Amino acid sequence: MGVVPDAGCSRMLRDLQAFIRIPSVSSQPRHALDVQRCAAWLGDQMRQIGLEHVAVTPTARHPIIYGDWLHAPGRPTVLIYGHYDVQPADPVSAWTSPPFAAAMRGDHLFGRGATDNKGQLFAHLEAMRSMFRARGRLPVNVRCLFEGEEEIGSPNLPAFLRQQRRRLVADVAVISDTRMLGPRQPALTYALRGNLALEVEVRGPARELHSGNYGGAIHNPLQALCELIAKLHDGTGRVTIPGFYDRVRRWDAAERAFMARWGPSDARLLADAGANRAWGERGFSLYERTTIRPALTVSGIAGGYTGPGVQGVIPPRAIARIGIRLVPDQHPREIDGLVREHIARMTPPTVMATTRTLSMARPAVIDRHHPAMRAAARAYREGFGADPVYLRSGGTIPVVAMVQGMLDIPTVLMGFALPDARIHAPDERLHLPTFFRSVQTCQHFLEAIGTMCEMPVDVSRRAVMAVH
Amino acid sequence: MGVVPDAGCSRMLRDLQAFIRIPSVSSQPRHALDVQRCAAWLGDQMRQIGLEHVAVTPTARHPIIYGDWLHAPGRPTVLIYGHYDVQPADPVSAWTSPPFAAAMRGDHLFGRGATDNKGQLFAHLEAMRSMFRARGRLPVNVRCLFEGEEEIGSPNLPAFLRQQRRRLVADVAVISDTRMLGPRQPALTYALRGNLALEVEVRGPARELHSGNYGGAIHNPLQALCELIAKLHDGTGRVTIPGFYDRVRRWDAAERAFMARWGPSDARLLADAGANRAWGERGFSLYERTTIRPALTVSGIAGGYTGPGVQGVIPPRAIARIGIRLVPDQHPREIDGLVREHIARMTPPTVMATTRTLSMARPAVIDRHHPAMRAAARAYREGFGADPVYLRSGGTIPVVAMVQGMLDIPTVLMGFALPDARIHAPDERLHLPTFFRSVQTCQHFLEAIGTMCEMPVDVSRRAVMAVH
């Protein structure tokens, strides 16, 4: 099965290069028109392929693109999500070839977005193009949803999903924005942690003070901030915020044995981190600590002076960025409340603390036994000649919980990114043999979903583990 | 007594303007030649006035200028110290007139260095010029020592003092680089805290890690740094480093009563700081906490990401700048050792900590009853029509302890800087009526020292409280 992309190969690469050459950097206002141009280009591609009802919908910032093909009555409907925006390419000087030149060297196509996410999104389009060309139809109904704000936290996606809920009805969603373990080792990610990002500001004196004149008599906001942060963990690495662990789901021995079998060992995780010593909650492997246990990270502190020379100052304010990775069944909003209460309670009367919430995303878990997961496993097997491994990720893809929570659609994370794709870094690249296999895998996936067919909508819904 | 600077007034101002117009910014390499030019200009002025043996001595960075007049046999010798280098003028755009234009507006001369320290140094030169003109001689022997590196921590002064020890023999040193309380309220500073500046670096993983992938399993260096810093004080504001207070001198009831009488109240200190609440060691007034008690200040922290947007990272390293204000009889080097031991002992095995010493300066105390202090009080009375108040400063002037410790000369801090002189800030200015009074005060000081005369060198030395 599957239509091998051989004759159309150079055309396919030319189109992918054209896609990568549009600098659709969502976070930089100077690229706003490029993002629009990229959305229009992608809409045209979708129409050329054979998708219908293609619409590029403006939002408060960058457009969302929708297109569908719904001529397979009785067959399941697949929602394909991807994002056409990219991270900034800075520092541009660190790139071997310009980040938006889409240069080909050896087996790789280099460029910002080559893997994240243009290459992976394009694999689905090419899969559909092949099928339309060969047979004039697809084996399932398809809805495509491509956004231009993933790299800035999808601010306008929730409202779009809410408004278009009826139009987005599907039996399964597929997102190709996660990693494989190697060119011949695919992986199905079946869990993601949520995230709660906060900023804590501690304020003291009205202005910067000379540490000679006031040191010893005024509580230093930077010191007070350190004292607050130090109180967020106990000596064993557990978070001390009252109620923090109350809703954390306990997994049974079978699930933990499954994780131990498929997941990385402590030694592997430490080696990948470039660290000598582990840290954190006792009674859990490092893989467990980073996936089924929540974590609180101080990701930045700013305050005072650390430039050349010595300046003895008591700064008037200091800030810390705190990120909390959440697991089922923690609610971001509830944890946000607990953190705020805790910080307010711990702040001494000598300073003032303000907590600001920067972003929230829920954790997500996908049933490994869902039929769509079996379809993805079969597709990988046919496309890559290997069974996928099943992994939990400690990271966060906000759209997964959104699609699960707002549209009630189970989501398959069928990723094609290689570990050395240099995502978000200079010289981001796409391994072309992997790309061609991913095009085939996407075809196999739609075919597998089609043959499984008669997947009743209500069953598929029940199969998702509730993550509310 | 005293020669009133009336006829020479405009010439004096022109010379002072010429002095201020040379941008002798010691910390900025692009001004290195300006610093040299300023040294040469100052040497010429000293020769014109009538000083002898004027020598501009190069150092590894900026020149030190020496000149003397030693024709008052049997009379005491006064060492006048000042600095001709200035702070950077950044941000230049915040100045009303260019920082090196020496513009005159109302009663003020505006410019970087106008008060700190060119105006105050120049007052001594003008006082001597007046005396040479009126009488052809000075009432005492004088040695002048003007350095060009005060604003960068006087790195080359100790070696110079060591080498030139014999040439710098004197009975008393005078430095005009401290504050008055107001235009009619002079102040004699009789104590300074020392300083020990350190940088603590905490290192963890080999590279920046994604907080999703590793949060919960790897000790975050930024968090570990906060945990270290939080352990440097107990809940009552006392420093927890073992041995830290061992050598801190206890002052008797009489001294504390003297301080309470002359020093600022808690309310005044809080109001000046723009703070609502006091903090720190119990059993001491805020003035005491900032002068006779040591203090540890975290003056800066850098680590991770605090820019726009959210980045969930575990930074590979984090640094903190720590400043410790020292009091008699703490040794900077001994405290440095205690801090290093403490940090090494507190650092958990999950991270590595490195402590670097950035600078050290000893505390200094001057006997209020020393004859030279009485001379300064009399000079202020004649120059400003008011008795000085006697204050301790919580700040640090490294040269004072150097002169006391290396040359064994008691130092009088006879400052003329007004609280609103905007030292180190944009629109730094010199209040001209105060400047003219300071010229007169400098004359009165030399005359008072001359009439006190027969101040035996050994007595003057014993009068200095040992601060070793």
PDB file of C-alpha atoms in Angstrom, chain A residues 179 193 195 197 199 204-207 209-220 222-223 225-227 229-230 233-234 269-281 286-287 289-291 293-315 319-321 323 325 349-352 358-359 393-396, chain B residues 179 193 195 197 199 204-207 209-220 222-223 225-227 229-230 233-234 269-281 286-287 289-291 293-315 319-321 323 325 349-352 358-359 393-396:
ATOM      1  CA  ARG A 179      10.145  13.453  18.629  1.00  0.00           C
ATOM      2  CA  ARG A 193       2.537  17.662  31.519  1.00  0.00           C
ATOM      3  CA  ASN A 195       2.234  24.221  32.632  1.00  0.00           C
ATOM      4  CA  ALA A 197       4.007  30.125  34.327  1.00  0.00           C
ATOM      5  CA  GLU A 199       6.162  35.928  37.730  1.00  0.00           C
ATOM      6  CA  GLY A 204      10.984  47.043  49.009  1.00  0.00           C
ATOM      7  CA  PRO A 205      12.360  50.575  49.239  1.00  0.00           C
ATOM      8  CA  ALA A 206      11.086  53.238  46.844  1.00  0.00           C
ATOM      9  CA  ARG A 207      14.423  53.534  45.048  1.00  0.00           C
ATOM     10  CA  LEU A 209      19.701  52.197  47.953  1.00  0.00           C
ATOM     11  CA  HIS A 210      23.420  52.314  48.691  1.00  0.00           C
ATOM     12  CA  SER A 211      24.273  49.115  50.559  1.00  0.00           C
ATOM     13  CA  GLY A 212      26.744  50.998  52.729  1.00  0.00           C
ATOM     14  CA  ASN A 213      24.172  53.515  53.915  1.00  0.00           C
ATOM     15  CA  TYR A 214      21.288  51.082  54.396  1.00  0.00           C
ATOM     16  CA  GLY A 215      22.712  47.549  54.502  1.00  0.00           C
ATOM     17  CA  GLY A 216      21.524  45.900  57.716  1.00  0.00           C
ATOM     18  CA  ALA A 217      18.475  48.125  58.282  1.00  0.00           C
ATOM     19  CA  ILE A 218      16.265  47.546  55.222  1.00  0.00           C
ATOM     20  CA  HIS A 219      15.067  44.151  53.983  1.00  0.00           C
ATOM     21  CA  ASN A 220      16.661  43.604  50.589  1.00  0.00           C
ATOM     22  CA  LEU A 222      16.421  40.333  46.249  1.00  0.00           C
ATOM     23  CA  GLN A 223      17.267  38.524  49.477  1.00  0.00           C
ATOM     24  CA  LEU A 225      12.872  36.811  46.963  1.00  0.00           C
ATOM     25  CA  CYS A 226      15.568  34.180  47.522  1.00  0.00           C
ATOM     26  CA  GLU A 227      14.074  33.433  50.934  1.00  0.00           C
ATOM     27  CA  ILE A 229      11.995  30.712  46.597  1.00  0.00           C
ATOM     28  CA  ALA A 230      14.013  28.639  49.057  1.00  0.00           C
ATOM     29  CA  HIS A 233      10.858  23.092  48.216  1.00  0.00           C
ATOM     30  CA  ASP A 234      11.714  21.030  51.245  1.00  0.00           C
ATOM     31  CA  LEU A 269      18.401  10.836  31.580  1.00  0.00           C
ATOM     32  CA  LEU A 270      21.383  12.156  33.557  1.00  0.00           C
ATOM     33  CA  ALA A 271      23.704  11.664  30.601  1.00  0.00           C
ATOM     34  CA  ASP A 272      21.273  13.512  28.305  1.00  0.00           C
ATOM     35  CA  ALA A 273      21.121  16.372  30.819  1.00  0.00           C
ATOM     36  CA  GLY A 274      24.896  16.548  31.180  1.00  0.00           C
ATOM     37  CA  ALA A 275      24.452  16.239  34.938  1.00  0.00           C
ATOM     38  CA  ASN A 276      26.290  14.092  37.452  1.00  0.00           C
ATOM     39  CA  ARG A 277      23.720  13.868  40.208  1.00  0.00           C
ATOM     40  CA  ALA A 278      19.997  13.346  40.333  1.00  0.00           C
ATOM     41  CA  TRP A 279      17.719  15.462  42.489  1.00  0.00           C
ATOM     42  CA  GLY A 280      14.098  15.424  43.488  1.00  0.00           C
ATOM     43  CA  GLU A 281      11.308  13.420  45.058  1.00  0.00           C
ATOM     44  CA  LEU A 286      13.918  10.244  37.109  1.00  0.00           C
ATOM     45  CA  TYR A 287      11.633   9.410  34.189  1.00  0.00           C
ATOM     46  CA  ARG A 289       9.805  12.569  38.305  1.00  0.00           C
ATOM     47  CA  THR A 290       9.768  14.295  34.927  1.00  0.00           C
ATOM     48  CA  THR A 291       6.463  12.868  33.670  1.00  0.00           C
ATOM     49  CA  ARG A 293       5.128  13.976  39.060  1.00  0.00           C
ATOM     50  CA  PRO A 294       4.693  17.752  39.025  1.00  0.00           C
ATOM     51  CA  ALA A 295       7.753  20.046  39.173  1.00  0.00           C
ATOM     52  CA  LEU A 296       8.389  23.654  40.100  1.00  0.00           C
ATOM     53  CA  THR A 297      11.273  25.402  38.306  1.00  0.00           C
ATOM     54  CA  VAL A 298      12.711  28.873  38.851  1.00  0.00           C
ATOM     55  CA  SER A 299      13.501  29.725  35.240  1.00  0.00           C
ATOM     56  CA  GLY A 300      14.893  33.207  35.764  1.00  0.00           C
ATOM     57  CA  ILE A 301      15.732  35.865  38.335  1.00  0.00           C
ATOM     58  CA  ALA A 302      16.511  39.515  37.698  1.00  0.00           C
ATOM     59  CA  GLY A 303      17.469  42.089  40.271  1.00  0.00           C
ATOM     60  CA  GLY A 304      20.320  44.364  41.253  1.00  0.00           C
ATOM     61  CA  TYR A 305      23.586  44.681  39.368  1.00  0.00           C
ATOM     62  CA  THR A 306      25.822  41.927  38.029  1.00  0.00           C
ATOM     63  CA  GLY A 307      27.736  43.844  35.332  1.00  0.00           C
ATOM     64  CA  PRO A 308      31.407  44.801  35.266  1.00  0.00           C
ATOM     65  CA  GLY A 309      32.821  46.278  38.457  1.00  0.00           C
ATOM     66  CA  VAL A 310      31.269  46.254  41.891  1.00  0.00           C
ATOM     67  CA  GLN A 311      28.091  48.156  42.744  1.00  0.00           C
ATOM     68  CA  GLY A 312      26.948  47.897  46.315  1.00  0.00           C
ATOM     69  CA  VAL A 313      23.208  48.327  45.934  1.00  0.00           C
ATOM     70  CA  ILE A 314      19.979  47.236  47.557  1.00  0.00           C
ATOM     71  CA  PRO A 315      17.674  47.031  44.528  1.00  0.00           C
ATOM     72  CA  ILE A 319      11.552  39.341  40.016  1.00  0.00           C
ATOM     73  CA  ALA A 320      11.546  35.605  39.512  1.00  0.00           C
ATOM     74  CA  ARG A 321       9.949  33.549  36.770  1.00  0.00           C
ATOM     75  CA  GLY A 323       7.226  27.472  35.866  1.00  0.00           C
ATOM     76  CA  ARG A 325       4.757  21.464  35.231  1.00  0.00           C
ATOM     77  CA  PRO A 349       5.827  42.445  56.341  1.00  0.00           C
ATOM     78  CA  THR A 350       9.150  44.097  55.433  1.00  0.00           C
ATOM     79  CA  VAL A 351       8.547  43.704  51.667  1.00  0.00           C
ATOM     80  CA  MET A 352       5.617  43.406  49.243  1.00  0.00           C
ATOM     81  CA  LEU A 358       1.765  34.453  32.541  1.00  0.00           C
ATOM     82  CA  SER A 359       0.267  31.317  31.000  1.00  0.00           C
ATOM     83  CA  SER A 393       6.748  13.649  27.839  1.00  0.00           C
ATOM     84  CA  GLY A 394       7.420  16.044  30.684  1.00  0.00           C
ATOM     85  CA  GLY A 395       6.849  18.964  28.329  1.00  0.00           C
ATOM     86  CA  THR A 396       3.665  20.747  27.373  1.00  0.00           C
TER      87      THR A 396
ATOM     88  CA  ARG B 179      28.928  64.863  52.932  1.00  0.00           C
ATOM     89  CA  ARG B 193      32.598  50.379  57.309  1.00  0.00           C
ATOM     90  CA  ASN B 195      33.721  46.087  52.365  1.00  0.00           C
ATOM     91  CA  ALA B 197      32.636  42.004  47.572  1.00  0.00           C
ATOM     92  CA  GLU B 199      30.634  36.607  43.485  1.00  0.00           C
ATOM     93  CA  GLY B 204      24.635  22.391  37.527  1.00  0.00           C
ATOM     94  CA  PRO B 205      23.939  20.671  34.212  1.00  0.00           C
ATOM     95  CA  ALA B 206      26.376  21.108  31.338  1.00  0.00           C
ATOM     96  CA  ARG B 207      23.894  23.090  29.241  1.00  0.00           C
ATOM     97  CA  LEU B 209      17.815  22.289  29.992  1.00  0.00           C
ATOM     98  CA  HIS B 210      14.141  22.283  29.042  1.00  0.00           C
ATOM     99  CA  SER B 211      12.173  22.487  32.287  1.00  0.00           C
ATOM    100  CA  GLY B 212       9.540  20.154  30.852  1.00  0.00           C
ATOM    101  CA  ASN B 213      12.029  17.419  30.073  1.00  0.00           C
ATOM    102  CA  TYR B 214      14.113  17.709  33.230  1.00  0.00           C
ATOM    103  CA  GLY B 215      12.101  19.661  35.812  1.00  0.00           C
ATOM    104  CA  GLY B 216      11.879  17.558  38.980  1.00  0.00           C
ATOM    105  CA  ALA B 217      14.956  15.414  38.317  1.00  0.00           C
ATOM    106  CA  ILE B 218      17.864  17.870  38.155  1.00  0.00           C
ATOM    107  CA  HIS B 219      18.757  20.410  40.848  1.00  0.00           C
ATOM    108  CA  ASN B 220      18.230  23.841  39.335  1.00  0.00           C
ATOM    109  CA  LEU B 222      19.216  29.107  40.272  1.00  0.00           C
ATOM    110  CA  GLN B 223      17.080  27.469  42.945  1.00  0.00           C
ATOM    111  CA  LEU B 225      21.654  29.629  44.674  1.00  0.00           C
ATOM    112  CA  CYS B 226      18.476  30.987  46.292  1.00  0.00           C
ATOM    113  CA  GLU B 227      18.652  28.215  48.867  1.00  0.00           C
ATOM    114  CA  ILE B 229      21.445  32.847  49.931  1.00  0.00           C
ATOM    115  CA  ALA B 230      18.412  32.198  52.114  1.00  0.00           C
ATOM    116  CA  HIS B 233      20.594  35.132  57.411  1.00  0.00           C
ATOM    117  CA  ASP B 234      18.452  33.778  60.218  1.00  0.00           C
ATOM    118  CA  LEU B 269      16.579  56.759  58.139  1.00  0.00           C
ATOM    119  CA  LEU B 270      13.426  54.989  56.940  1.00  0.00           C
ATOM    120  CA  ALA B 271      12.100  58.164  55.340  1.00  0.00           C
ATOM    121  CA  ASP B 272      15.435  58.713  53.544  1.00  0.00           C
ATOM    122  CA  ALA B 273      15.289  55.115  52.278  1.00  0.00           C
ATOM    123  CA  GLY B 274      11.691  55.432  51.106  1.00  0.00           C
ATOM    124  CA  ALA B 275      10.870  52.324  53.140  1.00  0.00           C
ATOM    125  CA  ASN B 276       7.962  51.641  55.464  1.00  0.00           C
ATOM    126  CA  ARG B 277       9.449  48.951  57.657  1.00  0.00           C
ATOM    127  CA  ALA B 278      12.770  48.422  59.312  1.00  0.00           C
ATOM    128  CA  TRP B 279      14.596  45.105  59.181  1.00  0.00           C
ATOM    129  CA  GLY B 280      17.641  43.612  60.790  1.00  0.00           C
ATOM    130  CA  GLU B 281      19.378  42.780  64.030  1.00  0.00           C
ATOM    131  CA  LEU B 286      18.905  51.575  62.425  1.00  0.00           C
ATOM    132  CA  TYR B 287      21.803  54.039  62.571  1.00  0.00           C
ATOM    133  CA  ARG B 289      22.748  48.617  62.285  1.00  0.00           C
ATOM    134  CA  THR B 290      24.175  50.570  59.369  1.00  0.00           C
ATOM    135  CA  THR B 291      27.388  51.730  61.062  1.00  0.00           C
ATOM    136  CA  ARG B 293      27.135  46.370  62.884  1.00  0.00           C
ATOM    137  CA  PRO B 294      28.239  44.424  59.825  1.00  0.00           C
ATOM    138  CA  ALA B 295      25.766  43.717  57.006  1.00  0.00           C
ATOM    139  CA  LEU B 296      25.545  41.228  54.168  1.00  0.00           C
ATOM    140  CA  THR B 297      23.759  42.399  51.011  1.00  0.00           C
ATOM    141  CA  VAL B 298      22.894  40.451  47.866  1.00  0.00           C
ATOM    142  CA  SER B 299      23.447  43.207  45.337  1.00  0.00           C
ATOM    143  CA  GLY B 300      22.626  41.270  42.192  1.00  0.00           C
ATOM    144  CA  ILE B 301      21.523  37.907  40.805  1.00  0.00           C
ATOM    145  CA  ALA B 302      21.682  36.749  37.206  1.00  0.00           C
ATOM    146  CA  GLY B 303      20.450  33.446  35.870  1.00  0.00           C
ATOM    147  CA  GLY B 304      17.910  31.998  33.467  1.00  0.00           C
ATOM    148  CA  TYR B 305      15.515  34.027  31.351  1.00  0.00           C
ATOM    149  CA  THR B 306      13.346  36.973  32.388  1.00  0.00           C
ATOM    150  CA  GLY B 307      12.768  38.620  28.995  1.00  0.00           C
ATOM    151  CA  PRO B 308       9.551  38.867  27.000  1.00  0.00           C
ATOM    152  CA  GLY B 309       7.502  35.695  26.697  1.00  0.00           C
ATOM    153  CA  VAL B 310       7.863  32.532  28.715  1.00  0.00           C
ATOM    154  CA  GLN B 311      10.913  30.268  28.491  1.00  0.00           C
ATOM    155  CA  GLY B 312      10.802  27.168  30.619  1.00  0.00           C
ATOM    156  CA  VAL B 313      14.479  26.588  31.280  1.00  0.00           C
ATOM    157  CA  ILE B 314      16.768  25.169  33.901  1.00  0.00           C
ATOM    158  CA  PRO B 315      19.835  27.409  33.490  1.00  0.00           C
ATOM    159  CA  ILE B 319      25.531  33.957  39.911  1.00  0.00           C
ATOM    160  CA  ALA B 320      25.011  36.269  42.844  1.00  0.00           C
ATOM    161  CA  ARG B 321      26.981  39.314  43.902  1.00  0.00           C
ATOM    162  CA  GLY B 323      28.664  42.655  49.470  1.00  0.00           C
ATOM    163  CA  ARG B 325      30.060  45.770  55.038  1.00  0.00           C
ATOM    164  CA  PRO B 349      26.297  17.583  46.230  1.00  0.00           C
ATOM    165  CA  THR B 350      23.789  18.131  43.394  1.00  0.00           C
ATOM    166  CA  VAL B 351      25.472  21.384  42.279  1.00  0.00           C
ATOM    167  CA  MET B 352      28.905  23.027  42.393  1.00  0.00           C
ATOM    168  CA  LEU B 358      36.081  40.915  43.865  1.00  0.00           C
ATOM    169  CA  SER B 359      37.375  43.515  46.297  1.00  0.00           C
ATOM    170  CA  SER B 393      29.139  56.318  57.783  1.00  0.00           C
ATOM    171  CA  GLY B 394      28.035  52.839  56.783  1.00  0.00           C
ATOM    172  CA  GLY B 395      29.840  53.237  53.470  1.00  0.00           C
ATOM    173  CA  THR B 396      33.432  52.539  52.555  1.00  0.00           C
TER     174      THR B 396
END
